[in-house]
PDB file of C-alpha atoms in Angstrom:
ATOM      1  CA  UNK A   1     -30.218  42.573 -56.644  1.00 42.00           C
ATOM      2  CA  UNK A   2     -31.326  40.389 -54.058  1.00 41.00           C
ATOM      3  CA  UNK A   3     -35.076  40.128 -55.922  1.00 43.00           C
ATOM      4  CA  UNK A   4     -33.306  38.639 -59.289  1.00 40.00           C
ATOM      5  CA  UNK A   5     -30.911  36.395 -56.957  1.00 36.00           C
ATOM      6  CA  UNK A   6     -34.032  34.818 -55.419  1.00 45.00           C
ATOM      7  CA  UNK A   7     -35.766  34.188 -58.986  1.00 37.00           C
ATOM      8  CA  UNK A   8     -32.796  32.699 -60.525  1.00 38.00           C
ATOM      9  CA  UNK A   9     -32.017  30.424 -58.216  1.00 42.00           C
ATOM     10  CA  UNK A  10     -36.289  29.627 -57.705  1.00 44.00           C
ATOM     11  CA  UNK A  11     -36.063  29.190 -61.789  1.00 36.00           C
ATOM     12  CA  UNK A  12     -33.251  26.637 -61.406  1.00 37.00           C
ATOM     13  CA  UNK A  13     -34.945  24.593 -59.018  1.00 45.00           C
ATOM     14  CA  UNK A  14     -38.126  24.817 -60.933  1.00 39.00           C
ATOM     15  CA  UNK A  15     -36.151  23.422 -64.623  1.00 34.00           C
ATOM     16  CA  UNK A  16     -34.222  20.199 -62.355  1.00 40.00           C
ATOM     17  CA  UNK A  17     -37.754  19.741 -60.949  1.00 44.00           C
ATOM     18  CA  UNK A  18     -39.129  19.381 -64.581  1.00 38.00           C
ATOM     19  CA  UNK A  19     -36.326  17.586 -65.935  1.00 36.00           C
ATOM     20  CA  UNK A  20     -36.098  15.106 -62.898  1.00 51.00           C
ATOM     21  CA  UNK A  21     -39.931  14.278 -63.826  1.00 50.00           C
ATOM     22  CA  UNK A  22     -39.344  14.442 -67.439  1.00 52.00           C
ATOM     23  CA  UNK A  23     -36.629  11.657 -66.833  1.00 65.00           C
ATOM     24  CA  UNK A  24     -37.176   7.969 -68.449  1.00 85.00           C
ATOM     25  CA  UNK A  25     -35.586   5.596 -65.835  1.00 87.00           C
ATOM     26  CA  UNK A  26     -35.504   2.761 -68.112  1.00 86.00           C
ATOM     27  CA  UNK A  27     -34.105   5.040 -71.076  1.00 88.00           C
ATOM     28  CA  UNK A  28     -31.267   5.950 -68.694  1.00 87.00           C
ATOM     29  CA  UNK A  29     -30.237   2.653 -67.256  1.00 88.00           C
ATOM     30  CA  UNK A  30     -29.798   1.501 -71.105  1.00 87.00           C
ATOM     31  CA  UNK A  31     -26.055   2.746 -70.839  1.00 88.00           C
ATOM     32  CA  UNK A  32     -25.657   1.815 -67.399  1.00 87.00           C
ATOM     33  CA  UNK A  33     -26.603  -1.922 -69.376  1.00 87.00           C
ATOM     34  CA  UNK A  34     -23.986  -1.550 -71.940  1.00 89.00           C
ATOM     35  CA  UNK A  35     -21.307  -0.418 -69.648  1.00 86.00           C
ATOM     36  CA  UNK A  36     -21.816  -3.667 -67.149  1.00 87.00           C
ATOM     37  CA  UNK A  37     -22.006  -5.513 -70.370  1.00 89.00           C
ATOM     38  CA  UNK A  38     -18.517  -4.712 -71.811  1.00 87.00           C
ATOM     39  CA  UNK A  39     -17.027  -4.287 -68.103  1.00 87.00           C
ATOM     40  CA  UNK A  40     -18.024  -7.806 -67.459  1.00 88.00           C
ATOM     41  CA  UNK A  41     -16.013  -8.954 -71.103  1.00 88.00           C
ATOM     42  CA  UNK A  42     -13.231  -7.026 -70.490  1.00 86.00           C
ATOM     43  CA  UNK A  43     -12.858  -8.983 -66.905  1.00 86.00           C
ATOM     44  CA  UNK A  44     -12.998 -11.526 -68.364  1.00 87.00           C
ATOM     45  CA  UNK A  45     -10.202 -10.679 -71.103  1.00 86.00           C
ATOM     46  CA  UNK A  46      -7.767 -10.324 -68.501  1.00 83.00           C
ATOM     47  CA  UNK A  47      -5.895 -11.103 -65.791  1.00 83.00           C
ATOM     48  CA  UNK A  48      -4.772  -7.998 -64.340  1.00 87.00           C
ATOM     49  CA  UNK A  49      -6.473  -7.890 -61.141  1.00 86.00           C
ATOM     50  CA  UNK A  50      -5.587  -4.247 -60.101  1.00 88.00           C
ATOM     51  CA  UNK A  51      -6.643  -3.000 -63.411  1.00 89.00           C
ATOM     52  CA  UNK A  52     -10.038  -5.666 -62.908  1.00 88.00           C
ATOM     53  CA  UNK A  53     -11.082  -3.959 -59.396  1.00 90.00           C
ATOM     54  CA  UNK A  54     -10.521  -0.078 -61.001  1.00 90.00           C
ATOM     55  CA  UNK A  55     -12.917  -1.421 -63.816  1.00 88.00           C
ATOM     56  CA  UNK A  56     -15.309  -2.533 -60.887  1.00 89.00           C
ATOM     57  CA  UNK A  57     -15.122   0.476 -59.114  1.00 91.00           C
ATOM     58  CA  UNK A  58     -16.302   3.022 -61.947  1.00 89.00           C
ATOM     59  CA  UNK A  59     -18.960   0.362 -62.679  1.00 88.00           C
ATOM     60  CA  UNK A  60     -19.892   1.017 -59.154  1.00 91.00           C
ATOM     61  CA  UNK A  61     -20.125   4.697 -59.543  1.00 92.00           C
ATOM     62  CA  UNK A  62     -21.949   4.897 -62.546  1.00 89.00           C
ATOM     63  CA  UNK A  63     -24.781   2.650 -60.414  1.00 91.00           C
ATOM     64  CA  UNK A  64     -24.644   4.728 -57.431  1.00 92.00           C
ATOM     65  CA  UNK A  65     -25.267   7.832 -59.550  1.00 91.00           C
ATOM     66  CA  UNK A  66     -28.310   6.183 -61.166  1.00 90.00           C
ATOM     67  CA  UNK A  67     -29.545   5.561 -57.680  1.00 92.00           C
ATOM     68  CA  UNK A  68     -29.139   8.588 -56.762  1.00 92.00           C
ATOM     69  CA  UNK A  69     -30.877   9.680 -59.858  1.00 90.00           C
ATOM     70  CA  UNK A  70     -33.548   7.615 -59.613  1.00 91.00           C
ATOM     71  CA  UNK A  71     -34.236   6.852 -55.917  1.00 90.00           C
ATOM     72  CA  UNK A  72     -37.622   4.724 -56.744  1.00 89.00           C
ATOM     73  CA  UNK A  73     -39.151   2.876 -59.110  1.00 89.00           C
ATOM     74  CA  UNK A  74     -38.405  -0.801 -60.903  1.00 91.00           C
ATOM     75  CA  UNK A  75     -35.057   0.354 -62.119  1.00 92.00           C
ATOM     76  CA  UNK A  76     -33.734   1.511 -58.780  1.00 92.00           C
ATOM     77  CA  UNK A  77     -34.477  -1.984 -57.858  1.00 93.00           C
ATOM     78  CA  UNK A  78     -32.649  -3.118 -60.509  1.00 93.00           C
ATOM     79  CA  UNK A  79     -29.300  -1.067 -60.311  1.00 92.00           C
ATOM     80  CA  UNK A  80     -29.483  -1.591 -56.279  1.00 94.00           C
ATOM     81  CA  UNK A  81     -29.195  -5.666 -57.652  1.00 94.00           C
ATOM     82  CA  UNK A  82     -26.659  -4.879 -60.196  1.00 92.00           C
ATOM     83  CA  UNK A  83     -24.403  -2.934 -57.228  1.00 94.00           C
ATOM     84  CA  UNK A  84     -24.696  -5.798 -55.068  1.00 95.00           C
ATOM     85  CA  UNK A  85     -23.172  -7.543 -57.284  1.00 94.00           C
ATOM     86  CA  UNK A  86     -20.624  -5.713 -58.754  1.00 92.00           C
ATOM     87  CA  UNK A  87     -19.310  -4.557 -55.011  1.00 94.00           C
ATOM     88  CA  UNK A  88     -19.188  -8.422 -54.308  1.00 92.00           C
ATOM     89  CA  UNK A  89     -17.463  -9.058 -57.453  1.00 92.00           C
ATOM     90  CA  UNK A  90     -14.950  -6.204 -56.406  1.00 91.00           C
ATOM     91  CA  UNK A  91     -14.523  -7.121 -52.854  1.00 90.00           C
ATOM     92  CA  UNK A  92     -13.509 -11.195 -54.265  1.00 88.00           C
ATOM     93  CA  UNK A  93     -10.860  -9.442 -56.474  1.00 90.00           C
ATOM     94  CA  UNK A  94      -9.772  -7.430 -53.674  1.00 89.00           C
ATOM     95  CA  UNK A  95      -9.460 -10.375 -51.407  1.00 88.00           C
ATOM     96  CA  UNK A  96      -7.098 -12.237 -54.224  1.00 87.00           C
ATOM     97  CA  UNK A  97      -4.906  -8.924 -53.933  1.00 89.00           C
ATOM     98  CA  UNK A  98      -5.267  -9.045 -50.210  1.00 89.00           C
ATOM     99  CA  UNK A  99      -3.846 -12.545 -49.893  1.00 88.00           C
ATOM    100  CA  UNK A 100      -1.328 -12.772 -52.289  1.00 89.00           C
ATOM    101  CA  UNK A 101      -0.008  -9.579 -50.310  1.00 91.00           C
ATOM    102  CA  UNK A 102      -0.105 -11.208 -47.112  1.00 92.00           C
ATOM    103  CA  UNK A 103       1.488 -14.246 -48.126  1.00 92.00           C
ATOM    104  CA  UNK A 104       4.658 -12.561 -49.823  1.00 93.00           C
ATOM    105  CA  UNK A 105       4.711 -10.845 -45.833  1.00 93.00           C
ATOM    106  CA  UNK A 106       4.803 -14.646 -44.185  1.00 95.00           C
ATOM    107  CA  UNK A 107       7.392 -15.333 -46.613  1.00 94.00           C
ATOM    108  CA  UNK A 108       9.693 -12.521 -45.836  1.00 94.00           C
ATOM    109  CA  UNK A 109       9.280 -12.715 -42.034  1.00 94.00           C
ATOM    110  CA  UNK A 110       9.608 -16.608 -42.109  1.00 94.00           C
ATOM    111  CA  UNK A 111      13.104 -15.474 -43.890  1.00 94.00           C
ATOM    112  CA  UNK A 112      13.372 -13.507 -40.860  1.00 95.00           C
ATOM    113  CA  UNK A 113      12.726 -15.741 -38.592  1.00 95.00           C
ATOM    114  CA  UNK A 114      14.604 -18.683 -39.929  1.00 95.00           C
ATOM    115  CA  UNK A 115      17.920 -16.088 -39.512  1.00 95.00           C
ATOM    116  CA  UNK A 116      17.233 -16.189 -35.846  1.00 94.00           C
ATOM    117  CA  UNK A 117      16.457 -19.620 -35.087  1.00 94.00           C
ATOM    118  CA  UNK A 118      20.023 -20.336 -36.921  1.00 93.00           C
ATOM    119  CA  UNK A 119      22.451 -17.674 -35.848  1.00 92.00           C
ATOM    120  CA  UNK A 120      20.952 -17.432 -32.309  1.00 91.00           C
ATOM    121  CA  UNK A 121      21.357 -19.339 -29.077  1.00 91.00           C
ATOM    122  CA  UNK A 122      18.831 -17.172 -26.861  1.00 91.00           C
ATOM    123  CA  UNK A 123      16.217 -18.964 -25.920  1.00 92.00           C
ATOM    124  CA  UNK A 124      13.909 -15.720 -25.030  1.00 90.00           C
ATOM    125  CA  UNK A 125      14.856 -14.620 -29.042  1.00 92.00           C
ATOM    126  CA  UNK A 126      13.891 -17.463 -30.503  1.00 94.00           C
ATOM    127  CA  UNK A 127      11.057 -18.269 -28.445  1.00 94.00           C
ATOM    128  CA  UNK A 128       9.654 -14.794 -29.674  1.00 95.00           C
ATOM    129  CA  UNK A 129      10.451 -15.541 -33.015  1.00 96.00           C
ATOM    130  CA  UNK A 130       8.418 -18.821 -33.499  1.00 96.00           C
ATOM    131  CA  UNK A 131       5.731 -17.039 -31.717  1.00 96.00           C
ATOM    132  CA  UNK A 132       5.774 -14.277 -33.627  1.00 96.00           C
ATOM    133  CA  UNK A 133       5.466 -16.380 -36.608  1.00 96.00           C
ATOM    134  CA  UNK A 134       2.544 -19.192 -35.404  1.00 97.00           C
ATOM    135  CA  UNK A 135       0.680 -15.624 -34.388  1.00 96.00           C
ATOM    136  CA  UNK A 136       1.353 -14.220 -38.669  1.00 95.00           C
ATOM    137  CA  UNK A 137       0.141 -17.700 -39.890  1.00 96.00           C
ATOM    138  CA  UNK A 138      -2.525 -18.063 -37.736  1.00 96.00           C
ATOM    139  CA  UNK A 139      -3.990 -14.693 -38.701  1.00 94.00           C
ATOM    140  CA  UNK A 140      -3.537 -15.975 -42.440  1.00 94.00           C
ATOM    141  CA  UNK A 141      -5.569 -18.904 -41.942  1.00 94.00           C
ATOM    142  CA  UNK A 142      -8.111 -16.896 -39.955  1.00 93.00           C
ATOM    143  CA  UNK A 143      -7.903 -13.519 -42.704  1.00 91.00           C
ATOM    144  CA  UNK A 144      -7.813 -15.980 -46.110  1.00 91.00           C
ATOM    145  CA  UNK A 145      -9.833 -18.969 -45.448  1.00 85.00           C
ATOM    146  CA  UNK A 146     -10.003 -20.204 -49.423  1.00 81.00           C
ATOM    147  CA  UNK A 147      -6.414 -19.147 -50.344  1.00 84.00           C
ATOM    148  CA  UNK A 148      -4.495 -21.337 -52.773  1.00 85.00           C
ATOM    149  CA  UNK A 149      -1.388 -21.282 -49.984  1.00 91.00           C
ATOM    150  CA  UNK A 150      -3.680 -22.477 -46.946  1.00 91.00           C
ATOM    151  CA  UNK A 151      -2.459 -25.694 -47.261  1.00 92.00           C
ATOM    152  CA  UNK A 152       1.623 -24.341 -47.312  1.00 93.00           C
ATOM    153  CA  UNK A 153       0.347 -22.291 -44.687  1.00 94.00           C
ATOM    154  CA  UNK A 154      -1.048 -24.707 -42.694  1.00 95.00           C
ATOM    155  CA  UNK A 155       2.152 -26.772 -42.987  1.00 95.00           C
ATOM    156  CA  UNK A 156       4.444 -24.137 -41.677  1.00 96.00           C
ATOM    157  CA  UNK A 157       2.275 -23.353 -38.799  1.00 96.00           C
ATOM    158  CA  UNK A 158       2.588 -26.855 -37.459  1.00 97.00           C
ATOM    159  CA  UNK A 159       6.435 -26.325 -38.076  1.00 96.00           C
ATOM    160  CA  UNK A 160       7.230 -23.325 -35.570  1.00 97.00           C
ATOM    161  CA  UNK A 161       4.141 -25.016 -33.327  1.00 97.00           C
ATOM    162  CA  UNK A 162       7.069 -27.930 -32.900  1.00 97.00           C
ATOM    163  CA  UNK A 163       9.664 -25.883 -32.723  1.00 96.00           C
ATOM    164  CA  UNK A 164       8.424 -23.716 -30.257  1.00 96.00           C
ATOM    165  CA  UNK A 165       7.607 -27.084 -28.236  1.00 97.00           C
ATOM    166  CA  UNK A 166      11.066 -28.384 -28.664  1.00 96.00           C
ATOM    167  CA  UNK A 167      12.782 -25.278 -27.209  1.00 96.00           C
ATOM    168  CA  UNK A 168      10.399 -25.642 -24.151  1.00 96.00           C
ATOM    169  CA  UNK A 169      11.371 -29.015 -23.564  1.00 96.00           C
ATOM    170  CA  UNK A 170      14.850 -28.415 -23.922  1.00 95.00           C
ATOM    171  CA  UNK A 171      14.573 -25.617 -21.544  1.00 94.00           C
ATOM    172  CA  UNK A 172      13.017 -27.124 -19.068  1.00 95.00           C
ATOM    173  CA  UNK A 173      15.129 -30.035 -19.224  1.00 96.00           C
ATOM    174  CA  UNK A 174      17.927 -27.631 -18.612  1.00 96.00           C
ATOM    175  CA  UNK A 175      16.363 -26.070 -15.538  1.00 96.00           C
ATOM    176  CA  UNK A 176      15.286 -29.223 -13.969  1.00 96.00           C
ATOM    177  CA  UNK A 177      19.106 -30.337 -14.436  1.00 97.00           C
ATOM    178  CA  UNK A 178      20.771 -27.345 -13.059  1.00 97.00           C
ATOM    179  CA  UNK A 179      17.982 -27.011  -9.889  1.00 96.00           C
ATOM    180  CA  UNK A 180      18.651 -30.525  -8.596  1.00 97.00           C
ATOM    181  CA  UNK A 181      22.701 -29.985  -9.205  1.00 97.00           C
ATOM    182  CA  UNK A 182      21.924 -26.201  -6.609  1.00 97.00           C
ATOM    183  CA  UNK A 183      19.868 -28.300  -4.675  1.00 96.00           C
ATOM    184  CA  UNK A 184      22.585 -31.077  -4.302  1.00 96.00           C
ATOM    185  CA  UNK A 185      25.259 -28.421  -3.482  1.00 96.00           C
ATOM    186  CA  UNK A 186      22.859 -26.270  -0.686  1.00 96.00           C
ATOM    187  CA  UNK A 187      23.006 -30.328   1.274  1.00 95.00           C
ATOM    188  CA  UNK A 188      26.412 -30.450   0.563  1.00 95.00           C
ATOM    189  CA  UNK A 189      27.372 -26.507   2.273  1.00 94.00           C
ATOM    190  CA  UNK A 190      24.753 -27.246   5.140  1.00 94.00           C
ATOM    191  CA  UNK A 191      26.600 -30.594   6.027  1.00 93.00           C
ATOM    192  CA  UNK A 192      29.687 -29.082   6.355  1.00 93.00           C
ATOM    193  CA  UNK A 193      28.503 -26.086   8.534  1.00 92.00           C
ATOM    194  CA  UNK A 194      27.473 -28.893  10.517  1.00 90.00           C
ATOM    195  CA  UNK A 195      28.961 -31.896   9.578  1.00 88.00           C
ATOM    196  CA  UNK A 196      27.361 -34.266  12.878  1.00 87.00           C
ATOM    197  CA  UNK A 197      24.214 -33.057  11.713  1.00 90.00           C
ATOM    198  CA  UNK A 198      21.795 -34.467   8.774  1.00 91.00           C
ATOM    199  CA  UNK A 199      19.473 -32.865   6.818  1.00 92.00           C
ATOM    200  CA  UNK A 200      15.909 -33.546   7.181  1.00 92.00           C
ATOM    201  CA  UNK A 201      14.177 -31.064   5.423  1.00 94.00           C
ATOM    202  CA  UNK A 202      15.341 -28.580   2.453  1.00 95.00           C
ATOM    203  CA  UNK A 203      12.828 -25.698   1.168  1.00 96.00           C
ATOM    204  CA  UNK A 204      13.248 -23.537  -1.957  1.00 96.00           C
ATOM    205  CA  UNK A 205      12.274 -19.908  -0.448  1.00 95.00           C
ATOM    206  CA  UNK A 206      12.928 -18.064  -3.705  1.00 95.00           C
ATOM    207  CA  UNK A 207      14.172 -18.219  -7.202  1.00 96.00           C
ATOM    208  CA  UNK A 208      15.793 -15.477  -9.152  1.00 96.00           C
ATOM    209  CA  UNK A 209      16.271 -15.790 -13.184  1.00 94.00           C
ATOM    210  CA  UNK A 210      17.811 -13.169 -15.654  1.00 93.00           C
ATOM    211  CA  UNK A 211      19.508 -13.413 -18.983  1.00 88.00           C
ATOM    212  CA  UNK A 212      23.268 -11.987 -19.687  1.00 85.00           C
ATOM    213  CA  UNK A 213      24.778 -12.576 -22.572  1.00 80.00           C
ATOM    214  CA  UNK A 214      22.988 -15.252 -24.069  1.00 79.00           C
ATOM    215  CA  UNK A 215      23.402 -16.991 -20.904  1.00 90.00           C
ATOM    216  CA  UNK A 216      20.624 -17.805 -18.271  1.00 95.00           C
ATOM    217  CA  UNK A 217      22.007 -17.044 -14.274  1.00 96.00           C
ATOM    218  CA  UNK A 218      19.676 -18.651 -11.698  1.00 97.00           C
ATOM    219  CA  UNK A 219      20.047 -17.742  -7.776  1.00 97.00           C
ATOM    220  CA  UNK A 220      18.307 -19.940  -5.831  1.00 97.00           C
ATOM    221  CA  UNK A 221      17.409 -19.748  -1.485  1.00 97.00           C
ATOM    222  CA  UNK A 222      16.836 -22.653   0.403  1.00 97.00           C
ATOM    223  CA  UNK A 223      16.327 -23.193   3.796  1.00 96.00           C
ATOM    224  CA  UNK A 224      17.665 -26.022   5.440  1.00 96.00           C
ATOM    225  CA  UNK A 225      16.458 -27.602   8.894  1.00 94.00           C
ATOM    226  CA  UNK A 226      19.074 -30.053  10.040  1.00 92.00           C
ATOM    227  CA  UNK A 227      18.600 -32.060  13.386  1.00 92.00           C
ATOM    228  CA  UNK A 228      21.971 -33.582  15.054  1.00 86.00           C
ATOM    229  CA  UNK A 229      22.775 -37.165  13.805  1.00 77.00           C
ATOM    230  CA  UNK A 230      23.236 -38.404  18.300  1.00 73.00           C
ATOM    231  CA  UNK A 231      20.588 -38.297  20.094  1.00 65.00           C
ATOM    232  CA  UNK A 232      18.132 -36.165  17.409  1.00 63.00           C
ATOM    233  CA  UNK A 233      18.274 -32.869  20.274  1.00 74.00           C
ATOM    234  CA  UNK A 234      20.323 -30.081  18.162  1.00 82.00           C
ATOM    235  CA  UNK A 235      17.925 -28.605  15.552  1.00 88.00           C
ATOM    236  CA  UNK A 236      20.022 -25.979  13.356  1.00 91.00           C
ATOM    237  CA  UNK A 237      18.266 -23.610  10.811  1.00 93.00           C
ATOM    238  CA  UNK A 238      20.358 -22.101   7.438  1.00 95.00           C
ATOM    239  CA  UNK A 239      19.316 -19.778   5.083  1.00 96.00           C
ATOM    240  CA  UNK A 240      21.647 -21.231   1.673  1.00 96.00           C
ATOM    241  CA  UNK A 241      22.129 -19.083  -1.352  1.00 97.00           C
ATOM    242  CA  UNK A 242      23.160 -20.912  -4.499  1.00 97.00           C
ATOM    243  CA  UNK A 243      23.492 -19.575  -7.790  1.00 97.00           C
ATOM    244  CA  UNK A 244      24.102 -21.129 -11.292  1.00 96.00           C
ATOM    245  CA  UNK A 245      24.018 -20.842 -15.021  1.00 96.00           C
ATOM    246  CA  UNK A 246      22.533 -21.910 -18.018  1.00 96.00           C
ATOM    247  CA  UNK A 247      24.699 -21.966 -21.675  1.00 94.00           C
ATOM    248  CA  UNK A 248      22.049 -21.920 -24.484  1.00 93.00           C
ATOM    249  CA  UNK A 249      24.862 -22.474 -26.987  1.00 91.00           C
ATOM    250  CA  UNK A 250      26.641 -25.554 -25.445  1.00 93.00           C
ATOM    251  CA  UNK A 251      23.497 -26.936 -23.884  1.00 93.00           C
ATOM    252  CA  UNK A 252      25.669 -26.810 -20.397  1.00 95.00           C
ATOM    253  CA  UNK A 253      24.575 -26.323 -16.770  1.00 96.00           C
ATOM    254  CA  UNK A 254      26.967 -24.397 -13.869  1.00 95.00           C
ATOM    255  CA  UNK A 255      26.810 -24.080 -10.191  1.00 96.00           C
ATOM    256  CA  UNK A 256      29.244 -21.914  -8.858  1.00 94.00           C
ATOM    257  CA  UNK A 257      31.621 -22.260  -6.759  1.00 92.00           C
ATOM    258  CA  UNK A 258      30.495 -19.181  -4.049  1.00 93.00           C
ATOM    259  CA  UNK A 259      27.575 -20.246  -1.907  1.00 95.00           C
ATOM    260  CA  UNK A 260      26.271 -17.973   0.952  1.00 96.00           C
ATOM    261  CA  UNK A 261      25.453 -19.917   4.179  1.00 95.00           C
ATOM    262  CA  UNK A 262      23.452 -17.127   6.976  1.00 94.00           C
ATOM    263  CA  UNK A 263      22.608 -19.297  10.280  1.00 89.00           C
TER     264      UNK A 263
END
């Protein structure tokens, strides 16, 4: 049993030997020809891309399989050409799919995004949210480079760029305000712990921010060296906590009223 296993499968090998070297390249690459030939029209009689890139993929196959077939000779050559070509053509129909996909995702998140910048007053939301989109439309720009939206693209990107840079500046604005207002209060508490006294020098030792509610609560510690307004000889040292707030919404700045005052 073994014996007539070994000759059978020896006999196989021997007929795809002959038939391999009995093969006519150039024979078999005629309906290779005729299917790139009425591929290529039918591409070109439509505009279904998705149904376009399917086409180019069995065209694809049918040229790998001749290579495969035929791993030498002129008309390897040629159907190694002919691939090249078709994968290229395949991959540019791709990329229309890719893009068109990508763009009806900027679309939908700008959508998105547009909710929050309206309905929201938190500067740490919306602040993610223009990032969030300038990092989408930046990868567009970078992903589709010839796209028929670059230009829209392009447009909107400089959009949340300034919007993003108008909610720093307003921000900042807001902090600045509020810290001189704490800072302004701490000179007030330390002259009236010691109200013969001035101040000569006021230090921030540390800042503490955090976000309830919408709202933006800032403690502040500053210490205060005051030196006694006769004669300059009593030097007194405070540590001065202050604490304020920030409303987003109303664009308003808060000190409140409790200070702590540690000699």
């Amino acid at each position: 049993m073994t014996f007539r296993l070994l000759y059978t499968f020896l006999l196989f090998i021997i007929i795809t030997f002959l038939i391999s070297s009995c093969s006519n390249p150039k024979k078999d690459y005629e309906p290779v020809q005729q299917l790139l030939a009425a591929t290529e029209q039918n591409i070109a009689g439509t505009s279904d891309v998705a149904a376009n890139i399917k086409s180019c993929q069995s065209v694809i196959d049918v040229l790998q399989n001749f290579i495969k077939a035929h791993p030498e000779g002129e008309w390897n050559v040629t159907a190694k050409t002919a691939l090249n070509v078709w994968q290229a053509k395949r991959d540019s129909l791709q990329e229309v799919v890719n893009r068109t996909l990508d763009f009806e995702k900027i679309q939908k998140l700008q959508g998105a995004a547009e909710d929050v910048m309206q309905h929201s007053f938190d500067y740490a939301v919306r602040m993610k949210s223009c990032d969030d989109m300038i990092g989408t439309l930046q990868e567009y720009l970078l992903n589709h480079t010839k796209s028929d939206w670059s230009t829209s693209v392009q447009t909107s990107l400089m959009s949340w760029k300034s919007r993003k840079a108008n909610l720093v500046q307003q921000l900042s604005s807001l902090f600045n305000k509020l810290s001189k207002l704490m800072e302004e209060r701490a000179i007030q508490e330390a002259e009236k712990v010691h109200q013969m006294s001035n101040v000569e020098k006021i230090q921030l030792e540390r800042s503490d921010t955090a976000s309830v509610g919408g709202n933006i609560n800032i403690t502040k510690v500053y210490a205060v060296r005051m030196v006694g307004s006769i004669a300059g000889k009593h030097i007194f040292k405070l540590d001065i906590t202050v604490s304020g707030s920030i409303n987003p919404e109303t664009k308003q700045t808060f000190v409140n009223d409790h200070v702590k005052v540690v000699e």
